[in-house]
Amino acid sequence: MMEDVTLSFDALADRVRAVLEAAGFCAAQAGALARVVAAAERDGAKSHGLYRLDGMLASARAGVVDPRAEPALVPDDGTAVIRVNAGFGFAPAALELGAPLLAERARALGIAALVVNDCGHLSALWPEVELMTAQGLACLAMCPSYSTVAPAGGTAPLLGTNPFAFGWPRPGGDPYVFDIATSVAARGEIELHRLAGKNLPEGWALDPEGRPTTDPSQALAGAMLPFGGHKGSALGTMIELLGAVLIGDLTSRDCLDRIRTTTLSPIHGELLIAFAPEVFAKGRPGDPFARAEVLFEAIVGQGARLPSQRRFTARARSAAEGIRLSAAEVAKLDALANG
Ligand code: NDP
């Protein structure tokens, strides 16, 4: 049996970048994507790590995402809304471009938003909220996807799996971060049940006629359901409104109409809203960062865990021991980089 391989963050990011550059990605796209992929592997978030490379390469080959896009800041006059046009490249390069200005504006104004238009997004959202928590800012992030989720009480795909993330900075420690899909389960989970010949739990999906089903094949042909019934449905709808309609970009339905597949990267926009806690709490009793710690301690004090702790534990392990990959994963990277 082949041994696992241990790499530093930079060594892994370099290898991923080499794969993307060999496939024609420009330096801005390849560098930003490589950092996001390496961060996911570092954090043990395998579903958004190397596993996503094939989708990135296929989306570029199919012309859905432009691997040579150079994101551009849209000039503004110092308002709270900053805009980056991603030029139909992947989101991470656009986010890296806009994040410093978003942080600067949020500190100056108390609140600021970063709108990313015309991007492909195959990643998790915690990397972007952590860009802001690292600057001492709280942050919300959201984007639509393609229509695969029926609204609660509905019968057919309309909403996307619409991820939603939030981060709160914790001085001297890992931030508080959650990052959730608003569907009850990832589409990949349904595929895994199908491959294993297992039925789905009740409440996950509808068949093509809009009837509840536990058959994964029927579910894949039909629709997924939002988490938490009408509550997840409302959140998913809010993300269509704020992360698409508000910012003049594609809804999940528009996206599916445009690209006509759920096997490549969705294209749409993304919205980040950053908050400076010390500005909001100014003149009020108590330091907001200290008060947040009281809340986190109370949560953990009951035996609950904070979201993202699993990732932060994996991150600490990777910092101490390196990022562990299978020999097959590294061999695939090397083969792809060498054409
Ligand atoms: P999960 O249900 O696995 O977890 C979501 C969040 O909940 C994580 O922050 C996780 O922290 C936390 N969590 C899980 N279990 C617990 C627990 N017992 N106590 C406290 N917190 C917990 O993920 P989802 O399936 O909802 O979403 C997965 C990812 O997929 C997200 O990163 C999302 O951004 C991404 N996504 C991206 C899309 C796109 O189009 N770009 C579309 C849909 C989803 P921890 O990591 O520590 O377990």
Short mmCIF file of C-alpha atoms and ligand atoms in Angstrom, two decimals:
data_model
loop_
_atom_site.label_atom_id
_atom_site.label_comp_id
_atom_site.label_asym_id
_atom_site.label_seq_id
_atom_site.Cartn_x
_atom_site.Cartn_y
_atom_site.Cartn_z
CA MET A 1 0.00 0.00 0.00
CA MET A 2 1.24 3.50 -0.86
CA GLU A 3 2.08 5.84 2.04
CA ASP A 4 0.22 9.09 2.66
CA VAL A 5 2.09 12.28 1.73
CA THR A 6 2.39 15.33 3.99
CA LEU A 7 2.67 18.80 2.44
CA SER A 8 2.89 22.35 3.77
CA PHE A 9 0.09 24.76 2.84
CA ASP A 10 2.35 26.57 0.37
CA ALA A 11 3.58 23.35 -1.24
CA LEU A 12 0.02 22.14 -1.76
CA ALA A 13 -1.17 25.52 -3.08
CA ASP A 14 1.78 25.57 -5.51
CA ARG A 15 0.85 22.13 -6.83
CA VAL A 16 -2.79 23.11 -7.31
CA ARG A 17 -1.74 26.33 -9.01
CA ALA A 18 0.49 24.37 -11.37
CA VAL A 19 -2.47 22.16 -12.36
CA LEU A 20 -4.66 25.19 -13.08
CA GLU A 21 -1.94 27.06 -14.97
CA ALA A 22 -1.28 23.97 -17.09
CA ALA A 23 -4.97 24.06 -17.99
CA GLY A 24 -4.72 27.70 -19.14
CA PHE A 25 -5.85 29.55 -15.99
CA CYS A 26 -4.25 32.99 -15.61
CA ALA A 27 -2.12 33.76 -12.53
CA ALA A 28 -4.92 35.64 -10.71
CA GLN A 29 -7.44 32.82 -11.16
CA ALA A 30 -5.02 29.97 -10.49
CA GLY A 31 -3.45 31.60 -7.42
CA ALA A 32 -6.72 32.49 -5.68
CA LEU A 33 -8.36 29.12 -6.45
CA ALA A 34 -5.27 27.24 -5.29
CA ARG A 35 -5.35 29.06 -1.93
CA VAL A 36 -9.03 28.19 -1.43
CA VAL A 37 -8.52 24.53 -2.37
CA ALA A 38 -5.43 24.21 -0.14
CA ALA A 39 -7.29 25.89 2.74
CA ALA A 40 -10.11 23.36 2.44
CA GLU A 41 -7.65 20.44 2.52
CA ARG A 42 -5.82 22.05 5.48
CA ASP A 43 -9.14 22.31 7.34
CA GLY A 44 -10.25 18.75 6.56
CA ALA A 45 -13.10 20.14 4.44
CA LYS A 46 -12.54 17.54 1.72
CA SER A 47 -15.81 18.28 -0.11
CA HIS A 48 -14.38 21.70 -1.12
CA GLY A 49 -10.76 20.66 -1.57
CA LEU A 50 -9.05 18.73 -4.34
CA TYR A 51 -12.36 17.05 -5.09
CA ARG A 52 -13.49 20.37 -6.69
CA LEU A 53 -10.60 20.57 -9.15
CA ASP A 54 -12.26 18.39 -11.79
CA GLY A 55 -15.33 20.64 -11.72
CA MET A 56 -13.17 23.76 -12.07
CA LEU A 57 -11.29 22.30 -15.03
CA ALA A 58 -14.47 21.01 -16.70
CA SER A 59 -16.26 24.36 -16.21
CA ALA A 60 -13.36 26.16 -17.87
CA ARG A 61 -13.16 23.64 -20.75
CA ALA A 62 -16.91 23.99 -21.35
CA GLY A 63 -16.60 27.78 -21.49
CA VAL A 64 -19.01 28.30 -18.56
CA VAL A 65 -16.26 30.01 -16.53
CA ASP A 66 -13.43 32.05 -18.07
CA PRO A 67 -10.11 30.73 -16.72
CA ARG A 68 -8.29 33.87 -17.92
CA ALA A 69 -10.68 36.45 -16.43
CA GLU A 70 -9.05 39.38 -14.65
CA PRO A 71 -11.51 40.69 -12.03
CA ALA A 72 -11.96 44.46 -12.01
CA LEU A 73 -13.00 46.89 -9.28
CA VAL A 74 -15.83 49.12 -10.50
CA PRO A 75 -14.92 52.74 -9.65
CA ASP A 76 -17.08 54.28 -6.90
CA ASP A 77 -17.09 57.48 -4.90
CA GLY A 78 -16.48 56.15 -1.42
CA THR A 79 -19.95 54.72 -0.79
CA ALA A 80 -20.73 51.65 1.32
CA VAL A 81 -21.28 49.45 -1.75
CA ILE A 82 -18.12 48.22 -3.46
CA ARG A 83 -18.41 46.24 -6.67
CA VAL A 84 -16.04 43.85 -8.38
CA ASN A 85 -16.83 42.42 -11.79
CA ALA A 86 -15.39 38.92 -11.93
CA GLY A 87 -15.65 38.78 -15.72
CA PHE A 88 -17.12 35.24 -15.48
CA GLY A 89 -14.00 33.96 -13.77
CA PHE A 90 -14.22 32.09 -10.46
CA ALA A 91 -15.14 34.09 -7.37
CA PRO A 92 -11.94 33.77 -5.26
CA ALA A 93 -9.82 36.13 -7.41
CA ALA A 94 -12.58 38.74 -7.33
CA LEU A 95 -12.96 38.35 -3.56
CA GLU A 96 -9.23 38.73 -2.96
CA LEU A 97 -9.33 41.92 -5.03
CA GLY A 98 -12.32 43.43 -3.23
CA ALA A 99 -11.67 42.28 0.36
CA PRO A 100 -9.09 44.93 1.39
CA LEU A 101 -11.35 47.76 0.21
CA LEU A 102 -14.37 46.15 1.89
CA ALA A 103 -12.48 46.04 5.20
CA GLU A 104 -11.30 49.64 4.83
CA ARG A 105 -14.82 50.92 4.03
CA ALA A 106 -16.47 48.90 6.82
CA ARG A 107 -14.02 50.34 9.36
CA ALA A 108 -14.64 53.86 8.08
CA LEU A 109 -18.43 53.65 7.73
CA GLY A 110 -19.31 50.93 10.26
CA ILE A 111 -20.88 48.80 7.52
CA ALA A 112 -20.01 48.11 3.90
CA ALA A 113 -20.96 45.59 1.24
CA LEU A 114 -18.96 43.88 -1.46
CA VAL A 115 -20.93 42.90 -4.54
CA VAL A 116 -19.26 40.40 -6.85
CA ASN A 117 -20.95 40.13 -10.23
CA ASP A 118 -20.56 37.56 -13.00
CA CYS A 119 -18.63 34.86 -11.18
CA GLY A 120 -18.50 31.08 -10.98
CA HIS A 121 -18.62 29.68 -7.44
CA LEU A 122 -17.70 26.09 -6.57
CA SER A 123 -16.33 26.77 -3.09
CA ALA A 124 -17.48 27.04 0.49
CA LEU A 125 -18.21 30.53 1.86
CA TRP A 126 -16.10 30.39 5.04
CA PRO A 127 -12.94 31.54 3.21
CA GLU A 128 -14.57 34.87 2.44
CA VAL A 129 -16.02 35.52 5.89
CA GLU A 130 -12.64 34.61 7.39
CA LEU A 131 -11.00 37.26 5.17
CA MET A 132 -13.10 39.75 7.16
CA THR A 133 -12.88 38.22 10.65
CA ALA A 134 -9.08 38.31 10.22
CA GLN A 135 -9.52 42.10 9.96
CA GLY A 136 -11.59 42.32 13.17
CA LEU A 137 -14.89 42.59 11.27
CA ALA A 138 -18.09 40.57 11.42
CA CYS A 139 -19.34 39.41 8.03
CA LEU A 140 -22.29 37.83 6.26
CA ALA A 141 -21.80 36.10 2.89
CA MET A 142 -24.32 34.54 0.55
CA CYS A 143 -24.82 33.47 -3.05
CA PRO A 144 -27.40 31.58 -5.08
CA SER A 145 -26.59 28.45 -7.09
CA TYR A 146 -28.71 26.65 -9.72
CA SER A 147 -32.32 25.56 -9.22
CA THR A 148 -32.34 22.18 -7.50
CA VAL A 149 -34.46 22.93 -4.40
CA ALA A 150 -38.24 23.25 -4.24
CA PRO A 151 -39.70 25.91 -1.95
CA ALA A 152 -41.42 24.39 1.14
CA GLY A 153 -44.94 23.44 0.04
CA GLY A 154 -43.92 23.59 -3.63
CA THR A 155 -43.40 20.83 -6.18
CA ALA A 156 -40.40 21.57 -8.41
CA PRO A 157 -36.82 22.92 -8.34
CA LEU A 158 -36.68 26.71 -8.09
CA LEU A 159 -34.22 27.80 -5.37
CA GLY A 160 -30.54 26.84 -5.25
CA THR A 161 -28.78 25.12 -2.37
CA ASN A 162 -27.92 28.76 -1.55
CA PRO A 163 -25.09 28.81 0.99
CA PHE A 164 -25.06 31.35 3.82
CA ALA A 165 -22.10 32.09 6.10
CA PHE A 166 -21.43 34.34 9.06
CA GLY A 167 -18.25 35.19 10.88
CA TRP A 168 -17.52 37.05 14.14
CA PRO A 169 -13.93 37.93 15.07
CA ARG A 170 -12.57 36.64 18.38
CA PRO A 171 -9.47 38.54 19.47
CA GLY A 172 -6.62 36.11 20.02
CA GLY A 173 -8.56 33.05 18.86
CA ASP A 174 -10.31 31.36 15.97
CA PRO A 175 -13.37 33.31 14.84
CA TYR A 176 -16.95 32.18 15.30
CA VAL A 177 -17.96 30.98 11.82
CA PHE A 178 -20.89 29.05 10.46
CA ASP A 179 -21.33 28.19 6.82
CA ILE A 180 -24.45 26.28 5.80
CA ALA A 181 -26.31 25.26 2.69
CA THR A 182 -30.02 26.09 2.91
CA SER A 183 -30.99 22.72 1.38
CA VAL A 184 -31.58 19.85 3.79
CA ALA A 185 -28.63 17.95 2.29
CA ALA A 186 -26.03 18.39 -0.40
CA ARG A 187 -26.87 16.94 -3.82
CA GLY A 188 -23.75 14.79 -3.49
CA GLU A 189 -25.26 13.15 -0.38
CA ILE A 190 -28.24 12.02 -2.45
CA GLU A 191 -25.89 10.63 -5.10
CA LEU A 192 -23.99 8.74 -2.37
CA HIS A 193 -27.24 7.14 -1.14
CA ARG A 194 -28.03 6.10 -4.73
CA LEU A 195 -24.61 4.52 -5.19
CA ALA A 196 -24.95 2.69 -1.86
CA GLY A 197 -28.47 1.47 -2.76
CA LYS A 198 -29.85 3.18 0.35
CA ASN A 199 -33.12 5.06 0.78
CA LEU A 200 -33.05 8.74 1.75
CA PRO A 201 -34.40 9.92 5.10
CA GLU A 202 -37.97 11.28 4.92
CA GLY A 203 -38.17 14.99 4.16
CA TRP A 204 -35.14 15.30 1.91
CA ALA A 205 -36.67 15.31 -1.55
CA LEU A 206 -39.56 15.26 -4.01
CA ASP A 207 -39.98 13.06 -7.10
CA PRO A 208 -40.49 14.60 -10.60
CA GLU A 209 -44.26 14.77 -9.91
CA GLY A 210 -43.62 16.81 -6.75
CA ARG A 211 -44.48 13.96 -4.34
CA PRO A 212 -42.30 13.20 -1.31
CA THR A 213 -39.80 10.43 -2.07
CA THR A 214 -37.09 8.47 -0.31
CA ASP A 215 -35.81 6.99 -3.61
CA PRO A 216 -32.52 8.75 -4.46
CA SER A 217 -32.92 8.31 -8.24
CA GLN A 218 -36.39 9.88 -8.10
CA ALA A 219 -34.98 12.65 -5.91
CA LEU A 220 -32.19 13.41 -8.38
CA ALA A 221 -34.76 13.66 -11.17
CA GLY A 222 -37.07 15.72 -8.95
CA ALA A 223 -36.14 18.31 -6.31
CA MET A 224 -34.33 18.60 -3.00
CA LEU A 225 -36.05 20.29 -0.07
CA PRO A 226 -34.88 23.21 2.08
CA PHE A 227 -33.71 22.52 5.65
CA GLY A 228 -36.19 23.35 8.39
CA GLY A 229 -39.27 23.48 6.15
CA HIS A 230 -40.67 26.98 5.66
CA LYS A 231 -37.74 28.52 7.62
CA GLY A 232 -34.99 27.27 5.29
CA SER A 233 -37.25 28.04 2.35
CA ALA A 234 -37.51 31.67 3.49
CA LEU A 235 -33.75 31.94 3.96
CA GLY A 236 -33.14 30.43 0.51
CA THR A 237 -35.59 32.95 -0.96
CA MET A 238 -33.85 35.81 0.86
CA ILE A 239 -30.57 34.71 -0.73
CA GLU A 240 -32.20 34.77 -4.18
CA LEU A 241 -33.35 38.33 -3.39
CA LEU A 242 -30.17 39.75 -1.80
CA GLY A 243 -27.57 37.62 -3.59
CA ALA A 244 -29.15 37.90 -7.06
CA VAL A 245 -32.04 40.33 -7.56
CA LEU A 246 -30.62 43.12 -5.34
CA ILE A 247 -27.20 43.01 -6.98
CA GLY A 248 -28.50 42.72 -10.55
CA ASP A 249 -27.28 39.19 -11.10
CA LEU A 250 -28.64 35.75 -11.99
CA THR A 251 -31.08 33.91 -9.73
CA SER A 252 -30.69 30.15 -9.38
CA ARG A 253 -33.38 29.69 -12.03
CA ASP A 254 -31.72 32.19 -14.40
CA CYS A 255 -28.43 30.36 -13.89
CA LEU A 256 -29.87 26.95 -14.76
CA ASP A 257 -31.65 28.43 -17.80
CA ARG A 258 -28.29 29.87 -18.90
CA ILE A 259 -25.98 26.90 -18.37
CA ARG A 260 -28.55 24.04 -18.63
CA THR A 261 -26.63 21.64 -16.39
CA THR A 262 -25.93 21.08 -12.71
CA THR A 263 -22.65 19.29 -13.45
CA LEU A 264 -20.58 22.45 -14.04
CA SER A 265 -19.98 25.52 -11.88
CA PRO A 266 -23.02 27.75 -11.42
CA ILE A 267 -22.55 31.36 -12.49
CA HIS A 268 -24.15 34.23 -10.59
CA GLY A 269 -23.12 36.95 -8.14
CA GLU A 270 -22.20 37.02 -4.48
CA LEU A 271 -22.85 39.47 -1.63
CA LEU A 272 -20.67 40.11 1.43
CA ILE A 273 -21.72 42.53 4.17
CA ALA A 274 -19.05 43.52 6.70
CA PHE A 275 -19.74 45.14 10.08
CA ALA A 276 -17.34 46.96 12.43
CA PRO A 277 -18.63 45.93 15.91
CA GLU A 278 -16.92 48.81 17.72
CA VAL A 279 -18.75 51.32 15.49
CA PHE A 280 -22.17 49.72 16.04
CA ALA A 281 -21.67 49.40 19.81
CA LYS A 282 -20.15 52.88 20.25
CA GLY A 283 -21.53 54.68 23.30
CA ARG A 284 -23.32 51.57 24.54
CA PRO A 285 -22.37 49.68 27.68
CA GLY A 286 -19.88 46.83 27.37
CA ASP A 287 -17.26 45.90 24.82
CA PRO A 288 -18.92 43.91 22.00
CA PHE A 289 -15.99 41.52 21.66
CA ALA A 290 -15.97 40.74 25.39
CA ARG A 291 -19.76 40.31 25.41
CA ALA A 292 -19.52 37.90 22.48
CA GLU A 293 -17.04 35.80 24.48
CA VAL A 294 -19.59 35.51 27.31
CA LEU A 295 -22.07 34.11 24.80
CA PHE A 296 -19.59 31.62 23.30
CA GLU A 297 -18.54 30.45 26.77
CA ALA A 298 -22.18 29.89 27.69
CA ILE A 299 -22.72 27.80 24.54
CA VAL A 300 -19.64 25.66 25.14
CA GLY A 301 -20.45 25.54 28.86
CA GLN A 302 -23.56 23.54 28.06
CA GLY A 303 -21.50 20.91 26.24
CA ALA A 304 -22.40 22.24 22.76
CA ARG A 305 -19.69 22.86 20.21
CA LEU A 306 -19.21 26.00 18.19
CA PRO A 307 -19.57 25.69 14.41
CA SER A 308 -16.28 25.40 12.51
CA GLN A 309 -14.49 23.90 15.52
CA ARG A 310 -14.00 20.69 13.55
CA ARG A 311 -12.27 22.72 10.84
CA PHE A 312 -10.17 24.71 13.29
CA THR A 313 -9.05 21.52 15.02
CA ALA A 314 -8.00 20.11 11.64
CA ARG A 315 -6.29 23.42 10.84
CA ALA A 316 -4.22 23.24 14.03
CA ARG A 317 -3.27 19.64 13.24
CA SER A 318 -2.21 20.63 9.72
CA ALA A 319 -0.13 23.50 11.11
CA ALA A 320 1.68 21.09 13.43
CA GLU A 321 2.00 18.07 11.14
CA GLY A 322 1.41 19.32 7.59
CA ILE A 323 -1.54 18.59 5.32
CA ARG A 324 -1.95 14.87 4.79
CA LEU A 325 -2.97 13.64 1.34
CA SER A 326 -3.13 10.18 -0.11
CA ALA A 327 -0.36 9.19 -2.52
CA ALA A 328 -3.07 8.81 -5.19
CA GLU A 329 -4.21 12.42 -4.68
CA VAL A 330 -0.66 13.74 -5.07
CA ALA A 331 -0.01 11.51 -8.11
CA LYS A 332 -3.16 12.89 -9.75
CA LEU A 333 -2.01 16.47 -9.12
CA ASP A 334 1.38 15.75 -10.64
CA ALA A 335 -0.18 14.03 -13.67
CA LEU A 336 -2.56 16.96 -14.26
CA ALA A 337 0.25 19.52 -13.89
CA ASN A 338 2.36 17.67 -16.45
CA GLY A 339 -0.49 17.62 -18.97
P1 NDP B 1 -22.88 21.02 7.35
O1 NDP B 1 -24.30 20.74 7.66
O2 NDP B 1 -21.94 19.91 7.36
O3 NDP B 1 -22.24 22.14 8.32
C1 NDP B 1 -22.53 23.45 8.22
C2 NDP B 1 -21.97 24.27 9.39
O4 NDP B 1 -22.48 23.77 10.62
C3 NDP B 1 -20.45 24.25 9.52
O5 NDP B 1 -20.05 25.54 9.93
C4 NDP B 1 -20.24 23.20 10.60
O6 NDP B 1 -19.01 23.35 11.33
C5 NDP B 1 -21.40 23.43 11.50
N1 NDP B 1 -21.78 22.26 12.27
C6 NDP B 1 -21.98 20.99 11.83
N2 NDP B 1 -22.33 20.20 12.85
C7 NDP B 1 -22.33 20.97 13.97
C8 NDP B 1 -22.63 20.72 15.34
N3 NDP B 1 -22.99 19.51 15.76
N4 NDP B 1 -22.54 21.75 16.21
C9 NDP B 1 -22.19 22.98 15.80
N5 NDP B 1 -21.92 23.28 14.50
C10 NDP B 1 -22.00 22.28 13.59
O7 NDP B 1 -22.74 21.72 5.90
P2 NDP B 1 -23.77 22.02 4.71
O8 NDP B 1 -24.04 20.76 3.99
O9 NDP B 1 -24.94 22.81 5.17
O10 NDP B 1 -22.84 22.98 3.81
C11 NDP B 1 -21.58 22.51 3.39
C12 NDP B 1 -20.77 23.50 2.62
O11 NDP B 1 -21.19 23.55 1.28
C13 NDP B 1 -20.73 24.95 3.11
O12 NDP B 1 -19.36 25.28 3.25
C14 NDP B 1 -21.36 25.75 1.97
O13 NDP B 1 -20.79 27.03 1.77
C15 NDP B 1 -21.04 24.86 0.78
N6 NDP B 1 -21.98 25.09 -0.32
C16 NDP B 1 -21.54 25.80 -1.41
C17 NDP B 1 -22.40 26.02 -2.49
C18 NDP B 1 -21.94 26.82 -3.66
O14 NDP B 1 -22.66 26.89 -4.63
N7 NDP B 1 -20.80 27.47 -3.65
C19 NDP B 1 -23.76 25.49 -2.49
C20 NDP B 1 -24.13 24.82 -1.27
C21 NDP B 1 -23.24 24.61 -0.24
P3 NDP B 1 -17.80 22.28 11.11
O15 NDP B 1 -17.21 22.61 9.77
O16 NDP B 1 -16.88 22.55 12.24
O17 NDP B 1 -18.38 20.90 11.17
#
